[in-house]
Amino acid sequence: MPESPADDAWATSTGGSSALPEHGTGPVTADDLDRVVQLAVAALRGVPASAWEAKAGALEWDRWETVEHLSDDLFAYAAQLGPRVPPMSGEVPFVWASRRPGGPANAIHANHAAGPEGLLQVLEASGALLVAMVRTTPSSVRAHHGFGAADPEGFAAMGIVETLVHTHDLVEDLGLVWTPPADLCARVLARLFPDVPQDTEPWPTMLWATGRADLPGHERRTSWRWYGEPRA
């Protein structure tokens, strides 16, 4: 099976250990988000040029559109934290629009003329915006999200989930390895998915929690959500 360019980075970041922590062993940070975005960009550089117009996993979007959607997610979370007094009743009112019927409704679109490398620059830049907002926004701030008003840590965790699972969508049919660190998945699960099993491996649990995979002993989810409100 071909390996992702991010494999060495994953091994380094996890110390080569397969030990699995209990879910929820610390906060989710801006550094965690930065780490995940950089590893995703590295992994996506392994996508063949011919594969960008094909569908991403089980999604109805092609891989290019899926990266635009992920970039848009990261940008939108950063934007929610941007106003001095963030809105609590809805999103900051950027215009989100699809380029085709059935395509993702984004405020962020990449210039096709820049090719896949330009697309990944858009992803990296959008991730950096959210990293910066999480680092500089006081922890007491709350902003609107449909799954619960969140603090900066919550938006960092949301950005990590989006990046992890959409990168899975993007590479799962290509034979590229994408296995995120268990410790990071565990902390994100504890922050956003308090209702998931606590005795299962974190990464398969995250895929199950987001409706993407089976989990032994549990029915597959046909709908799902996370909980963005800060922990007590």
mmCIF file of C-alpha atoms in Angstrom:
data_model
loop_
_atom_site.group_PDB
_atom_site.id
_atom_site.type_symbol
_atom_site.label_atom_id
_atom_site.label_comp_id
_atom_site.label_asym_id
_atom_site.label_seq_id
_atom_site.Cartn_x
_atom_site.Cartn_y
_atom_site.Cartn_z
ATOM 1 C CA MET A 1 0.000 0.000 0.000
ATOM 2 C CA PRO A 2 1.479 3.409 -0.936
ATOM 3 C CA GLU A 3 2.389 5.605 1.995
ATOM 4 C CA SER A 4 1.397 9.210 2.574
ATOM 5 C CA PRO A 5 4.146 11.887 2.737
ATOM 6 C CA ALA A 6 2.827 12.578 6.239
ATOM 7 C CA ASP A 7 3.643 9.106 7.584
ATOM 8 C CA ASP A 8 7.061 10.089 8.912
ATOM 9 C CA ALA A 9 5.547 13.145 10.548
ATOM 10 C CA TRP A 10 2.869 11.012 12.209
ATOM 11 C CA ALA A 11 5.468 8.599 13.520
ATOM 12 C CA THR A 12 7.550 11.470 14.867
ATOM 13 C CA SER A 13 4.603 13.211 16.467
ATOM 14 C CA THR A 14 3.424 10.063 18.228
ATOM 15 C CA GLY A 15 6.871 8.858 19.226
ATOM 16 C CA GLY A 16 6.201 5.645 17.353
ATOM 17 C CA SER A 17 3.990 4.481 20.204
ATOM 18 C CA SER A 18 0.729 2.611 19.805
ATOM 19 C CA ALA A 19 -0.356 3.182 23.428
ATOM 20 C CA LEU A 20 -3.892 4.539 23.560
ATOM 21 C CA PRO A 21 -4.814 7.182 26.154
ATOM 22 C CA GLU A 22 -8.170 7.407 27.836
ATOM 23 C CA HIS A 23 -10.430 9.918 26.145
ATOM 24 C CA GLY A 24 -9.929 13.436 27.467
ATOM 25 C CA THR A 25 -6.436 13.903 28.909
ATOM 26 C CA GLY A 26 -6.018 17.645 28.351
ATOM 27 C CA PRO A 27 -7.184 20.715 26.422
ATOM 28 C CA VAL A 28 -7.266 21.135 22.659
ATOM 29 C CA THR A 29 -4.915 23.921 21.579
ATOM 30 C CA ALA A 30 -4.008 26.128 18.646
ATOM 31 C CA ASP A 31 -0.784 24.129 18.318
ATOM 32 C CA ASP A 32 -2.851 20.960 17.900
ATOM 33 C CA LEU A 33 -4.791 22.576 15.077
ATOM 34 C CA ASP A 34 -1.632 23.849 13.395
ATOM 35 C CA ARG A 35 -0.106 20.372 13.620
ATOM 36 C CA VAL A 36 -3.143 18.740 12.011
ATOM 37 C CA VAL A 37 -3.418 21.261 9.169
ATOM 38 C CA GLN A 38 0.263 20.872 8.294
ATOM 39 C CA LEU A 39 0.008 17.094 8.320
ATOM 40 C CA ALA A 40 -3.129 17.183 6.194
ATOM 41 C CA VAL A 41 -1.438 19.409 3.624
ATOM 42 C CA ALA A 42 1.525 17.022 3.534
ATOM 43 C CA ALA A 43 -0.754 14.017 3.071
ATOM 44 C CA LEU A 44 -2.795 15.683 0.336
ATOM 45 C CA ARG A 45 0.333 16.363 -1.683
ATOM 46 C CA GLY A 46 0.244 12.624 -2.322
ATOM 47 C CA VAL A 47 -3.073 12.849 -4.201
ATOM 48 C CA PRO A 48 -2.426 12.123 -7.895
ATOM 49 C CA ALA A 49 -3.131 14.999 -10.280
ATOM 50 C CA SER A 50 -5.720 12.859 -12.060
ATOM 51 C CA ALA A 51 -7.719 12.256 -8.860
ATOM 52 C CA TRP A 52 -8.729 15.814 -7.941
ATOM 53 C CA GLU A 53 -11.866 15.806 -10.086
ATOM 54 C CA ALA A 54 -13.085 12.428 -8.730
ATOM 55 C CA LYS A 55 -15.485 12.158 -5.800
ATOM 56 C CA ALA A 56 -14.019 12.239 -2.304
ATOM 57 C CA GLY A 57 -14.988 8.973 -0.625
ATOM 58 C CA ALA A 58 -18.724 8.774 0.012
ATOM 59 C CA LEU A 59 -19.222 12.520 -0.466
ATOM 60 C CA GLU A 60 -21.069 13.997 -3.428
ATOM 61 C CA TRP A 61 -18.266 16.530 -3.941
ATOM 62 C CA ASP A 62 -15.065 15.976 -5.867
ATOM 63 C CA ARG A 63 -11.731 16.227 -4.084
ATOM 64 C CA TRP A 64 -11.094 19.807 -5.192
ATOM 65 C CA GLU A 65 -14.487 20.909 -3.874
ATOM 66 C CA THR A 66 -13.919 19.009 -0.635
ATOM 67 C CA VAL A 67 -10.663 20.855 0.043
ATOM 68 C CA GLU A 68 -12.440 24.130 -0.728
ATOM 69 C CA HIS A 69 -15.166 23.127 1.742
ATOM 70 C CA LEU A 70 -12.588 22.270 4.412
ATOM 71 C CA SER A 71 -10.807 25.573 3.809
ATOM 72 C CA ASP A 72 -14.140 27.339 4.085
ATOM 73 C CA ASP A 73 -14.883 25.611 7.402
ATOM 74 C CA LEU A 74 -11.587 26.771 8.881
ATOM 75 C CA PHE A 75 -12.077 30.296 7.555
ATOM 76 C CA ALA A 76 -15.657 30.468 8.856
ATOM 77 C CA TYR A 77 -14.645 29.366 12.355
ATOM 78 C CA ALA A 78 -11.933 32.028 12.402
ATOM 79 C CA ALA A 79 -14.446 34.611 11.205
ATOM 80 C CA GLN A 80 -16.875 33.775 14.013
ATOM 81 C CA LEU A 81 -14.212 34.701 16.552
ATOM 82 C CA GLY A 82 -13.214 37.846 14.654
ATOM 83 C CA PRO A 83 -15.684 40.575 15.727
ATOM 84 C CA ARG A 84 -14.971 42.343 19.023
ATOM 85 C CA VAL A 85 -18.417 41.137 20.103
ATOM 86 C CA PRO A 86 -18.997 37.855 18.221
ATOM 87 C CA PRO A 87 -22.552 37.204 17.023
ATOM 88 C CA MET A 88 -24.535 34.763 19.116
ATOM 89 C CA SER A 89 -27.627 34.388 16.930
ATOM 90 C CA GLY A 90 -26.023 33.378 13.630
ATOM 91 C CA GLU A 91 -22.928 33.396 11.442
ATOM 92 C CA VAL A 92 -20.926 36.429 10.408
ATOM 93 C CA PRO A 93 -22.804 37.296 7.180
ATOM 94 C CA PHE A 94 -20.351 36.480 4.435
ATOM 95 C CA VAL A 95 -21.895 35.322 1.165
ATOM 96 C CA TRP A 96 -21.658 31.557 0.755
ATOM 97 C CA ALA A 97 -22.373 30.281 -2.749
ATOM 98 C CA SER A 98 -21.998 27.081 -4.770
ATOM 99 C CA ARG A 99 -20.213 27.051 -8.086
ATOM 100 C CA ARG A 100 -22.507 24.309 -9.378
ATOM 101 C CA PRO A 101 -25.812 22.709 -8.317
ATOM 102 C CA GLY A 102 -25.040 20.284 -5.505
ATOM 103 C CA GLY A 103 -21.608 21.713 -4.832
ATOM 104 C CA PRO A 104 -20.570 23.032 -1.417
ATOM 105 C CA ALA A 105 -21.715 26.558 -0.572
ATOM 106 C CA ASN A 106 -18.472 28.369 0.231
ATOM 107 C CA ALA A 107 -17.167 31.860 0.778
ATOM 108 C CA ILE A 108 -13.713 30.472 -0.053
ATOM 109 C CA HIS A 109 -12.919 29.236 -3.558
ATOM 110 C CA ALA A 110 -9.495 28.397 -4.968
ATOM 111 C CA ASN A 111 -8.319 29.559 -8.377
ATOM 112 C CA HIS A 112 -8.194 26.449 -10.579
ATOM 113 C CA ALA A 113 -5.391 28.001 -12.597
ATOM 114 C CA ALA A 114 -3.130 27.657 -9.547
ATOM 115 C CA GLY A 115 -3.502 23.865 -9.609
ATOM 116 C CA PRO A 116 -3.463 21.487 -6.633
ATOM 117 C CA GLU A 117 -0.511 23.235 -4.997
ATOM 118 C CA GLY A 118 -2.448 26.499 -5.030
ATOM 119 C CA LEU A 119 -5.479 24.710 -3.608
ATOM 120 C CA LEU A 120 -3.364 23.417 -0.727
ATOM 121 C CA GLN A 121 -2.039 26.919 -0.118
ATOM 122 C CA VAL A 122 -5.654 28.037 0.302
ATOM 123 C CA LEU A 123 -6.174 25.243 2.837
ATOM 124 C CA GLU A 124 -3.005 26.106 4.727
ATOM 125 C CA ALA A 125 -3.826 29.820 4.779
ATOM 126 C CA SER A 126 -7.380 29.209 6.021
ATOM 127 C CA GLY A 127 -6.055 26.942 8.750
ATOM 128 C CA ALA A 128 -3.512 29.570 9.779
ATOM 129 C CA LEU A 129 -6.298 32.130 10.192
ATOM 130 C CA LEU A 130 -8.114 29.875 12.651
ATOM 131 C CA VAL A 131 -4.883 29.015 14.470
ATOM 132 C CA ALA A 132 -4.188 32.730 14.930
ATOM 133 C CA MET A 133 -7.711 33.485 16.164
ATOM 134 C CA VAL A 134 -7.634 30.605 18.657
ATOM 135 C CA ARG A 135 -4.264 31.809 19.997
ATOM 136 C CA THR A 136 -5.310 35.440 20.402
ATOM 137 C CA THR A 137 -8.955 35.215 21.495
ATOM 138 C CA PRO A 138 -9.596 35.192 25.274
ATOM 139 C CA SER A 139 -10.924 31.893 26.566
ATOM 140 C CA SER A 140 -13.965 33.717 27.978
ATOM 141 C CA VAL A 141 -15.223 34.603 24.479
ATOM 142 C CA ARG A 142 -18.175 32.710 23.038
ATOM 143 C CA ALA A 143 -19.392 32.686 19.433
ATOM 144 C CA HIS A 144 -22.284 31.106 17.571
ATOM 145 C CA HIS A 145 -22.256 27.621 16.112
ATOM 146 C CA GLY A 146 -25.250 25.503 15.232
ATOM 147 C CA PHE A 147 -23.981 22.729 17.514
ATOM 148 C CA GLY A 148 -23.625 25.051 20.501
ATOM 149 C CA ALA A 149 -21.979 28.391 21.286
ATOM 150 C CA ALA A 150 -18.269 27.650 21.559
ATOM 151 C CA ASP A 151 -15.118 29.100 23.066
ATOM 152 C CA PRO A 152 -11.790 29.296 21.172
ATOM 153 C CA GLU A 153 -10.860 25.771 22.284
ATOM 154 C CA GLY A 154 -14.156 24.519 20.886
ATOM 155 C CA PHE A 155 -13.516 26.124 17.519
ATOM 156 C CA ALA A 156 -10.007 24.635 17.469
ATOM 157 C CA ALA A 157 -11.494 21.208 18.151
ATOM 158 C CA MET A 158 -14.114 21.695 15.418
ATOM 159 C CA GLY A 159 -11.397 22.650 12.957
ATOM 160 C CA ILE A 160 -9.430 19.548 13.879
ATOM 161 C CA VAL A 161 -12.429 17.256 13.392
ATOM 162 C CA GLU A 162 -13.174 18.825 10.002
ATOM 163 C CA THR A 163 -9.545 18.454 8.932
ATOM 164 C CA LEU A 164 -9.152 14.886 10.161
ATOM 165 C CA VAL A 165 -12.351 13.441 8.730
ATOM 166 C CA HIS A 166 -12.284 15.307 5.423
ATOM 167 C CA THR A 167 -8.674 14.279 4.854
ATOM 168 C CA HIS A 168 -9.916 10.736 5.463
ATOM 169 C CA ASP A 169 -12.619 11.327 2.830
ATOM 170 C CA LEU A 170 -10.011 12.633 0.410
ATOM 171 C CA VAL A 171 -7.489 9.803 0.664
ATOM 172 C CA GLU A 172 -9.474 6.696 1.651
ATOM 173 C CA ASP A 173 -9.871 5.408 -1.926
ATOM 174 C CA LEU A 174 -6.292 6.187 -2.934
ATOM 175 C CA GLY A 175 -4.338 3.812 -0.718
ATOM 176 C CA LEU A 176 -2.756 6.691 1.199
ATOM 177 C CA VAL A 177 -2.180 6.178 4.920
ATOM 178 C CA TRP A 178 -3.994 8.606 7.234
ATOM 179 C CA THR A 179 -3.978 7.533 10.887
ATOM 180 C CA PRO A 180 -4.015 10.512 13.257
ATOM 181 C CA PRO A 181 -2.359 10.407 16.707
ATOM 182 C CA ALA A 182 -4.542 8.711 19.309
ATOM 183 C CA ASP A 183 -3.842 11.313 21.995
ATOM 184 C CA LEU A 184 -5.107 14.163 19.845
ATOM 185 C CA CYS A 185 -8.210 12.265 18.739
ATOM 186 C CA ALA A 186 -8.934 11.392 22.374
ATOM 187 C CA ARG A 187 -8.809 15.023 23.501
ATOM 188 C CA VAL A 188 -10.998 16.180 20.631
ATOM 189 C CA LEU A 189 -13.522 13.439 21.334
ATOM 190 C CA ALA A 190 -13.667 14.481 24.985
ATOM 191 C CA ARG A 191 -14.199 18.109 24.010
ATOM 192 C CA LEU A 192 -16.884 17.658 21.356
ATOM 193 C CA PHE A 193 -18.300 14.121 21.625
ATOM 194 C CA PRO A 194 -18.944 13.350 25.318
ATOM 195 C CA ASP A 195 -21.511 10.697 24.335
ATOM 196 C CA VAL A 196 -19.114 8.324 22.535
ATOM 197 C CA PRO A 197 -17.745 5.072 23.994
ATOM 198 C CA GLN A 198 -14.749 5.556 26.285
ATOM 199 C CA ASP A 199 -13.195 2.103 25.857
ATOM 200 C CA THR A 200 -12.514 2.162 22.109
ATOM 201 C CA GLU A 201 -9.588 3.387 20.022
ATOM 202 C CA PRO A 202 -9.927 7.155 19.494
ATOM 203 C CA TRP A 203 -9.467 7.427 15.713
ATOM 204 C CA PRO A 204 -11.930 4.644 14.753
ATOM 205 C CA THR A 205 -14.280 6.140 17.339
ATOM 206 C CA MET A 206 -14.076 9.541 15.662
ATOM 207 C CA LEU A 207 -14.853 8.006 12.279
ATOM 208 C CA TRP A 208 -17.837 6.232 13.859
ATOM 209 C CA ALA A 209 -18.953 9.389 15.688
ATOM 210 C CA THR A 210 -19.046 11.277 12.370
ATOM 211 C CA GLY A 211 -20.950 8.557 10.529
ATOM 212 C CA ARG A 212 -18.018 7.314 8.470
ATOM 213 C CA ALA A 213 -17.306 3.846 9.832
ATOM 214 C CA ASP A 214 -18.577 0.944 11.879
ATOM 215 C CA LEU A 215 -17.534 0.449 15.488
ATOM 216 C CA PRO A 216 -17.761 -3.073 16.917
ATOM 217 C CA GLY A 217 -20.610 -3.383 19.391
ATOM 218 C CA HIS A 218 -22.318 -0.169 18.300
ATOM 219 C CA GLU A 219 -24.864 0.603 15.602
ATOM 220 C CA ARG A 220 -23.562 2.701 12.742
ATOM 221 C CA ARG A 221 -24.636 6.322 12.995
ATOM 222 C CA THR A 222 -26.892 7.698 10.270
ATOM 223 C CA SER A 223 -26.952 11.180 11.808
ATOM 224 C CA TRP A 224 -24.547 12.874 14.166
ATOM 225 C CA ARG A 225 -23.538 16.099 15.853
ATOM 226 C CA TRP A 226 -20.937 17.441 18.243
ATOM 227 C CA TYR A 227 -21.352 19.638 21.334
ATOM 228 C CA GLY A 228 -19.501 22.918 21.027
ATOM 229 C CA GLU A 229 -20.301 24.390 24.435
ATOM 230 C CA PRO A 230 -17.303 24.617 26.787
ATOM 231 C CA ARG A 231 -16.859 21.853 29.303
ATOM 232 C CA ALA A 232 -17.983 22.630 32.858
#
